[in-house]
PDB file of C-alpha atoms in Angstrom:
ATOM      1  CA  MET A  15     -10.688  -3.944  -8.765  1.00  0.00           C
ATOM      2  CA  LYS A  16     -12.565  -3.356  -5.333  1.00  0.00           C
ATOM      3  CA  THR A  17      -9.071  -4.768  -3.825  1.00  0.00           C
ATOM      4  CA  LEU A  18      -6.971  -1.677  -5.668  1.00  0.00           C
ATOM      5  CA  ALA A  19      -9.813   0.995  -4.659  1.00  0.00           C
ATOM      6  CA  LEU A  20      -9.620  -0.175  -1.192  1.00  0.00           C
ATOM      7  CA  ALA A  21      -5.760  -0.460  -0.759  1.00  0.00           C
ATOM      8  CA  ALA A  22      -5.303   3.076  -2.262  1.00  0.00           C
ATOM      9  CA  PHE A  23      -7.466   4.904   0.524  1.00  0.00           C
ATOM     10  CA  GLY A  24      -5.617   2.652   2.660  1.00  0.00           C
ATOM     11  CA  LEU A  25      -2.724   4.674   1.484  1.00  0.00           C
ATOM     12  CA  VAL A  26      -4.059   7.709   1.563  1.00  0.00           C
ATOM     13  CA  SER A  27      -5.841   7.427   5.021  1.00  0.00           C
ATOM     14  CA  LEU A  28      -2.685   6.151   6.738  1.00  0.00           C
ATOM     15  CA  ALA A  29      -0.910   9.157   5.822  1.00  0.00           C
ATOM     16  CA  ALA A  30      -4.063  11.691   6.633  1.00  0.00           C
ATOM     17  CA  SER A  31      -4.007  10.477  10.053  1.00  0.00           C
ATOM     18  CA  ALA A  32      -0.460  10.122  11.075  1.00  0.00           C
ATOM     19  CA  ALA A  33      -0.475  13.510   9.858  1.00  0.00           C
ATOM     20  CA  SER A  34      -3.518  14.991  12.040  1.00  0.00           C
ATOM     21  CA  ALA A  35      -2.400  12.603  14.834  1.00  0.00           C
ATOM     22  CA  GLN A  36       0.544  15.546  15.720  1.00  0.00           C
ATOM     23  CA  THR A  37      -1.641  18.270  15.420  1.00  0.00           C
ATOM     24  CA  ALA A  38      -3.586  18.204  19.222  1.00  0.00           C
ATOM     25  CA  GLY A  39      -1.620  18.237  22.883  1.00  0.00           C
ATOM     26  CA  PRO A  40      -1.750  19.885  26.221  1.00  0.00           C
ATOM     27  CA  ALA A  41      -0.399  22.751  27.006  1.00  0.00           C
ATOM     28  CA  ASN A  42       1.762  21.899  29.150  1.00  0.00           C
ATOM     29  CA  PRO A  43       2.795  18.646  28.133  1.00  0.00           C
ATOM     30  CA  GLY A  44       4.961  17.937  31.832  1.00  0.00           C
ATOM     31  CA  PRO A  45       8.859  17.301  32.137  1.00  0.00           C
ATOM     32  CA  ALA A  46      11.227  15.703  29.730  1.00  0.00           C
ATOM     33  CA  ILE A  47      12.037  12.225  30.951  1.00  0.00           C
ATOM     34  CA  PRO A  48      15.903  12.240  30.943  1.00  0.00           C
ATOM     35  CA  GLY A  49      17.334   9.253  28.808  1.00  0.00           C
ATOM     36  CA  VAL A  50      13.693   7.992  27.354  1.00  0.00           C
ATOM     37  CA  CYS A  51      12.564   9.053  23.895  1.00  0.00           C
ATOM     38  CA  VAL A  52      10.169   8.412  21.605  1.00  0.00           C
ATOM     39  CA  TYR A  53      10.077   7.779  17.737  1.00  0.00           C
ATOM     40  CA  HIS A  54       6.824   7.549  15.651  1.00  0.00           C
ATOM     41  CA  ASN A  55       7.280   5.467  12.405  1.00  0.00           C
ATOM     42  CA  GLU A  56       4.102   6.145  10.835  1.00  0.00           C
ATOM     43  CA  ARG A  57       5.023   9.936  11.091  1.00  0.00           C
ATOM     44  CA  LEU A  58       7.842   9.641   9.104  1.00  0.00           C
ATOM     45  CA  ILE A  59       6.397   7.238   6.568  1.00  0.00           C
ATOM     46  CA  ALA A  60       3.770   9.894   5.833  1.00  0.00           C
ATOM     47  CA  GLN A  61       5.473  13.343   6.357  1.00  0.00           C
ATOM     48  CA  SER A  62       8.915  12.178   4.772  1.00  0.00           C
ATOM     49  CA  THR A  63       9.451  13.147   1.727  1.00  0.00           C
ATOM     50  CA  ALA A  64      10.677   9.376   0.246  1.00  0.00           C
ATOM     51  CA  GLY A  65       7.495   8.534   2.264  1.00  0.00           C
ATOM     52  CA  GLN A  66       5.912  10.839   0.583  1.00  0.00           C
ATOM     53  CA  SER A  67       6.852   9.927  -2.839  1.00  0.00           C
ATOM     54  CA  LEU A  68       6.007   6.109  -2.067  1.00  0.00           C
ATOM     55  CA  ALA A  69       2.039   7.244  -1.760  1.00  0.00           C
ATOM     56  CA  THR A  70       2.515   9.077  -4.876  1.00  0.00           C
ATOM     57  CA  GLY A  71       4.198   6.106  -6.918  1.00  0.00           C
ATOM     58  CA  ILE A  72       1.560   3.063  -5.386  1.00  0.00           C
ATOM     59  CA  GLN A  73      -1.213   5.435  -6.397  1.00  0.00           C
ATOM     60  CA  ARG A  74       0.528   5.781  -9.864  1.00  0.00           C
ATOM     61  CA  LEU A  75       0.772   1.698 -10.004  1.00  0.00           C
ATOM     62  CA  VAL A  76      -2.790   1.864  -8.668  1.00  0.00           C
ATOM     63  CA  GLU A  77      -4.321   4.099 -11.517  1.00  0.00           C
ATOM     64  CA  GLU A  78      -1.862   1.712 -14.597  1.00  0.00           C
ATOM     65  CA  VAL A  79      -3.726  -1.141 -13.266  1.00  0.00           C
ATOM     66  CA  ARG A  80      -7.202   0.130 -13.064  1.00  0.00           C
ATOM     67  CA  ALA A  81      -6.561   1.162 -16.703  1.00  0.00           C
ATOM     68  CA  GLU A  82      -5.467  -2.044 -17.603  1.00  0.00           C
ATOM     69  CA  LEU A  83      -8.540  -4.538 -15.770  1.00  0.00           C
ATOM     70  CA  GLN A  84     -11.003  -1.724 -16.718  1.00  0.00           C
ATOM     71  CA  PRO A  85     -11.160  -3.356 -20.485  1.00  0.00           C
ATOM     72  CA  TYR A  86     -11.777  -6.617 -18.926  1.00  0.00           C
ATOM     73  CA  ALA A  87     -15.159  -5.426 -16.552  1.00  0.00           C
ATOM     74  CA  ALA A  88     -16.584  -3.545 -19.481  1.00  0.00           C
ATOM     75  CA  GLN A  89     -16.302  -6.483 -21.411  1.00  0.00           C
ATOM     76  CA  ILE A  90     -18.119  -8.984 -19.155  1.00  0.00           C
ATOM     77  CA  GLU A  91     -20.831  -6.230 -18.311  1.00  0.00           C
ATOM     78  CA  THR A  92     -21.120  -5.900 -22.024  1.00  0.00           C
ATOM     79  CA  GLU A  93     -21.300  -9.522 -22.584  1.00  0.00           C
ATOM     80  CA  ALA A  94     -23.385 -10.535 -19.382  1.00  0.00           C
ATOM     81  CA  GLN A  95     -26.147  -7.898 -20.398  1.00  0.00           C
ATOM     82  CA  ALA A  96     -25.954  -9.359 -23.944  1.00  0.00           C
ATOM     83  CA  LEU A  97     -26.684 -12.682 -22.830  1.00  0.00           C
ATOM     84  CA  GLN A  98     -29.339 -12.073 -19.872  1.00  0.00           C
ATOM     85  CA  GLN A  99     -31.364 -10.013 -22.798  1.00  0.00           C
ATOM     86  CA  GLY A 100     -30.854 -12.612 -25.330  1.00  0.00           C
ATOM     87  CA  GLN A 101     -31.789 -15.009 -22.859  1.00  0.00           C
ATOM     88  CA  SER A 102     -34.551 -16.414 -25.014  1.00  0.00           C
ATOM     89  CA  THR A 103     -33.332 -15.929 -28.343  1.00  0.00           C
ATOM     90  CA  ILE A 104     -30.289 -17.292 -28.305  1.00  0.00           C
ATOM     91  CA  PRO A 105     -30.202 -20.890 -29.264  1.00  0.00           C
ATOM     92  CA  PRO A 106     -29.210 -23.357 -25.906  1.00  0.00           C
ATOM     93  CA  GLN A 107     -25.979 -24.903 -27.236  1.00  0.00           C
ATOM     94  CA  GLU A 108     -24.427 -21.479 -28.043  1.00  0.00           C
ATOM     95  CA  PHE A 109     -25.953 -20.058 -25.009  1.00  0.00           C
ATOM     96  CA  GLU A 110     -24.472 -22.510 -23.046  1.00  0.00           C
ATOM     97  CA  GLN A 111     -20.738 -21.597 -24.633  1.00  0.00           C
ATOM     98  CA  ARG A 112     -21.243 -17.744 -23.890  1.00  0.00           C
ATOM     99  CA  ARG A 113     -22.051 -18.671 -20.390  1.00  0.00           C
ATOM    100  CA  THR A 114     -18.840 -21.003 -20.128  1.00  0.00           C
ATOM    101  CA  ALA A 115     -16.887 -18.255 -22.149  1.00  0.00           C
ATOM    102  CA  LEU A 116     -18.018 -15.811 -19.617  1.00  0.00           C
ATOM    103  CA  GLN A 117     -17.488 -17.224 -16.756  1.00  0.00           C
ATOM    104  CA  GLN A 118     -13.442 -18.408 -17.969  1.00  0.00           C
ATOM    105  CA  ARG A 119     -13.104 -14.450 -18.686  1.00  0.00           C
ATOM    106  CA  VAL A 120     -14.265 -14.126 -14.608  1.00  0.00           C
ATOM    107  CA  GLN A 121     -12.254 -15.900 -13.572  1.00  0.00           C
ATOM    108  CA  GLU A 122      -9.535 -14.802 -15.558  1.00  0.00           C
ATOM    109  CA  ALA A 123     -10.201 -11.494 -14.732  1.00  0.00           C
ATOM    110  CA  GLY A 124      -9.816 -12.518 -11.042  1.00  0.00           C
ATOM    111  CA  GLN A 125      -7.178 -13.843 -11.634  1.00  0.00           C
ATOM    112  CA  LEU A 126      -5.793 -11.371 -13.293  1.00  0.00           C
ATOM    113  CA  GLU A 127      -6.589  -8.592 -10.025  1.00  0.00           C
ATOM    114  CA  GLN A 128      -5.513 -10.811  -7.655  1.00  0.00           C
ATOM    115  CA  THR A 129      -1.719 -11.025  -9.417  1.00  0.00           C
ATOM    116  CA  ARG A 130      -2.003  -7.507  -9.965  1.00  0.00           C
ATOM    117  CA  ASP A 131      -2.077  -6.935  -6.158  1.00  0.00           C
ATOM    118  CA  ASN A 132       0.008  -9.302  -5.064  1.00  0.00           C
ATOM    119  CA  GLU A 133       2.246  -7.232  -7.147  1.00  0.00           C
ATOM    120  CA  LEU A 134       1.323  -3.849  -5.271  1.00  0.00           C
ATOM    121  CA  ARG A 135       1.450  -4.989  -1.694  1.00  0.00           C
ATOM    122  CA  TYR A 136       4.893  -6.398  -2.653  1.00  0.00           C
ATOM    123  CA  THR A 137       6.430  -3.414  -4.440  1.00  0.00           C
ATOM    124  CA  ARG A 138       4.798  -1.260  -1.249  1.00  0.00           C
ATOM    125  CA  GLY A 139       6.928  -3.674   0.684  1.00  0.00           C
ATOM    126  CA  VAL A 140       9.892  -2.856  -0.665  1.00  0.00           C
ATOM    127  CA  GLN A 141      10.335   0.431  -0.658  1.00  0.00           C
ATOM    128  CA  LEU A 142       8.913   0.146   2.772  1.00  0.00           C
ATOM    129  CA  GLN A 143      11.795  -2.211   3.393  1.00  0.00           C
ATOM    130  CA  ALA A 144      14.223   0.822   1.470  1.00  0.00           C
ATOM    131  CA  ILE A 145      13.117   3.773   3.604  1.00  0.00           C
ATOM    132  CA  ALA A 146      13.455   1.019   6.529  1.00  0.00           C
ATOM    133  CA  GLN A 147      16.991   0.275   5.702  1.00  0.00           C
ATOM    134  CA  ALA A 148      17.786   4.168   4.958  1.00  0.00           C
ATOM    135  CA  VAL A 149      15.890   4.834   8.958  1.00  0.00           C
ATOM    136  CA  ASP A 150      17.565   2.364  11.384  1.00  0.00           C
ATOM    137  CA  PRO A 151      21.831   3.789  11.576  1.00  0.00           C
ATOM    138  CA  ILE A 152      19.211   7.307  11.333  1.00  0.00           C
ATOM    139  CA  ILE A 153      17.674   6.282  14.388  1.00  0.00           C
ATOM    140  CA  VAL A 154      20.538   4.958  16.081  1.00  0.00           C
ATOM    141  CA  ALA A 155      22.520   8.319  15.778  1.00  0.00           C
ATOM    142  CA  VAL A 156      20.282  10.446  17.137  1.00  0.00           C
ATOM    143  CA  TYR A 157      19.087   7.502  19.779  1.00  0.00           C
ATOM    144  CA  GLN A 158      23.258   7.746  20.422  1.00  0.00           C
ATOM    145  CA  GLU A 159      23.634  12.268  20.605  1.00  0.00           C
ATOM    146  CA  ARG A 160      20.491  12.808  22.825  1.00  0.00           C
ATOM    147  CA  GLY A 161      21.566   9.911  24.979  1.00  0.00           C
ATOM    148  CA  CYS A 162      18.895   8.221  24.899  1.00  0.00           C
ATOM    149  CA  GLY A 163      18.564   5.318  27.450  1.00  0.00           C
ATOM    150  CA  ILE A 164      15.315   3.824  25.986  1.00  0.00           C
ATOM    151  CA  LEU A 165      13.153   4.918  22.346  1.00  0.00           C
ATOM    152  CA  ILE A 166       9.372   4.178  23.028  1.00  0.00           C
ATOM    153  CA  ASP A 167       7.209   3.526  19.875  1.00  0.00           C
ATOM    154  CA  ARG A 168       4.688   6.530  19.687  1.00  0.00           C
ATOM    155  CA  GLU A 169       1.999   4.026  18.818  1.00  0.00           C
ATOM    156  CA  SER A 170       1.978   2.843  22.686  1.00  0.00           C
ATOM    157  CA  VAL A 171       2.562   6.841  24.173  1.00  0.00           C
ATOM    158  CA  TYR A 172      -0.964   9.014  24.606  1.00  0.00           C
ATOM    159  CA  VAL A 173       0.855  11.987  25.687  1.00  0.00           C
ATOM    160  CA  VAL A 174       4.566  13.115  25.376  1.00  0.00           C
ATOM    161  CA  ASN A 175       6.554  15.819  25.998  1.00  0.00           C
ATOM    162  CA  PRO A 176       8.091  16.937  22.435  1.00  0.00           C
ATOM    163  CA  ALA A 177      11.446  17.697  23.751  1.00  0.00           C
ATOM    164  CA  MET A 178      11.489  13.670  23.915  1.00  0.00           C
ATOM    165  CA  ASP A 179      10.368  12.910  20.681  1.00  0.00           C
ATOM    166  CA  ILE A 180      13.315  12.472  17.570  1.00  0.00           C
ATOM    167  CA  THR A 181      10.840  11.900  15.072  1.00  0.00           C
ATOM    168  CA  ASP A 182      11.009  15.626  13.316  1.00  0.00           C
ATOM    169  CA  THR A 183      15.117  14.974  13.729  1.00  0.00           C
ATOM    170  CA  VAL A 184      15.320  11.449  12.153  1.00  0.00           C
ATOM    171  CA  ILE A 185      12.328  12.522   8.610  1.00  0.00           C
ATOM    172  CA  GLN A 186      15.313  15.974   8.466  1.00  0.00           C
ATOM    173  CA  ARG A 187      18.159  13.878   8.124  1.00  0.00           C
ATOM    174  CA  LEU A 188      15.999  11.018   6.146  1.00  0.00           C
ATOM    175  CA  ASN A 189      14.803  13.864   3.308  1.00  0.00           C
ATOM    176  CA  ALA A 190      18.449  14.719   2.823  1.00  0.00           C
ATOM    177  CA  GLN A 191      19.563  11.059   2.714  1.00  0.00           C
ATOM    178  CA  LEU A 192      17.175   9.430   0.862  1.00  0.00           C
ATOM    179  CA  PRO A 193      14.792  12.506  -0.785  1.00  0.00           C
ATOM    180  CA  THR A 194      12.536  10.456  -2.875  1.00  0.00           C
ATOM    181  CA  LEU A 195      12.014   6.857  -4.011  1.00  0.00           C
ATOM    182  CA  THR A 196      11.551   5.815  -7.824  1.00  0.00           C
ATOM    183  CA  PHE A 197      10.070   2.628  -8.420  1.00  0.00           C
ATOM    184  CA  ASN A 198       7.881   0.464 -11.127  1.00  0.00           C
ATOM    185  CA  ARG A 199       5.685  -2.695 -10.051  1.00  0.00           C
ATOM    186  CA  LEU A 200       7.502  -5.398  -9.295  1.00  0.00           C
ATOM    187  CA  GLN A 201       6.817  -9.012  -9.749  1.00  0.00           C
ATOM    188  CA  VAL A 202       6.630 -11.328  -6.570  1.00  0.00           C
ATOM    189  CA  PRO A 203       9.371 -14.283  -6.237  1.00  0.00           C
ATOM    190  CA  VAL A 204       8.029 -17.410  -7.121  1.00  0.00           C
ATOM    191  CA  GLN A 205       9.602 -18.565  -3.460  1.00  0.00           C
ATOM    192  CA  GLN A 206       7.301 -15.872  -2.386  1.00  0.00           C
ATOM    193  CA  GLN A 207       4.099 -16.711  -4.440  1.00  0.00           C
ATOM    194  CA  GLN A 208       3.759 -20.350  -3.546  1.00  0.00           C
ATOM    195  CA  PRO A 209       2.482 -20.196   0.452  1.00  0.00           C
ATOM    196  CA  THR A 210      -0.398 -17.662  -0.869  1.00  0.00           C
ATOM    197  CA  ALA A 211      -1.289 -20.817  -3.868  1.00  0.00           C
ATOM    198  CA  ALA A 212      -1.342 -23.194  -0.985  1.00  0.00           C
ATOM    199  CA  GLN A 213      -3.184 -21.391   1.595  1.00  0.00           C
TER     200      GLN A 213
END
C-alpha cells in the first residue's frame, strides 16, 4: 500500500506545484515577441476542470484500493504476530505450515497491490489521453488565432511575458468543451501486461 500512497501524493504535489509555479514573476516582464507563444500543459492539468476531476477521481480510486487491500495487511500482521509469539509453543510441523501459508498470503497481497497499482496508472494514462485529444485542436486553434510562429513549452522557459502565454485561453475553452471526467478503474489490457511481466 506504500506504492498507492506515493502515487496519490505525487498527483497532489503535481497539481500544487503547477498551480504555484505561476504566482511569482517580474514587475516588468519585457516586450511580447510577435509570433512567439508559450503553453503550460502542467498548469492546464492542474487548473482545468477536467484535470481537477482527474485528480479527484484518481484519489477516490486510490482510497477504494486501500480499503480493498487493508484486510489483507491486517490478516498478515495478525498471523505474523501470532507466529512470532507462539514460536516456542506451536508444534514445529504446524509452525512451518502456517509460516508457508503466511508467505503465500504476503506474495498474493503483493501481487494484488501491484495489479491495482498498474490499473491506477493505466486508468490515469487513459484519462490524460482523453484530455490531450480534447485539448490538441484547441491549442491549434488558439495558435492560429494568435498568429503564433512557434509554440514553446512553459517548462522550458524561466520567465515569460504573460501576453505570450496562451494557457489561460486554452483552459477556458477546454473547461467549456470537457468540463469533467467520469471514470472507474480500468483493467490493463493483456497485450500491455506482457512487457511488464517480461522485465
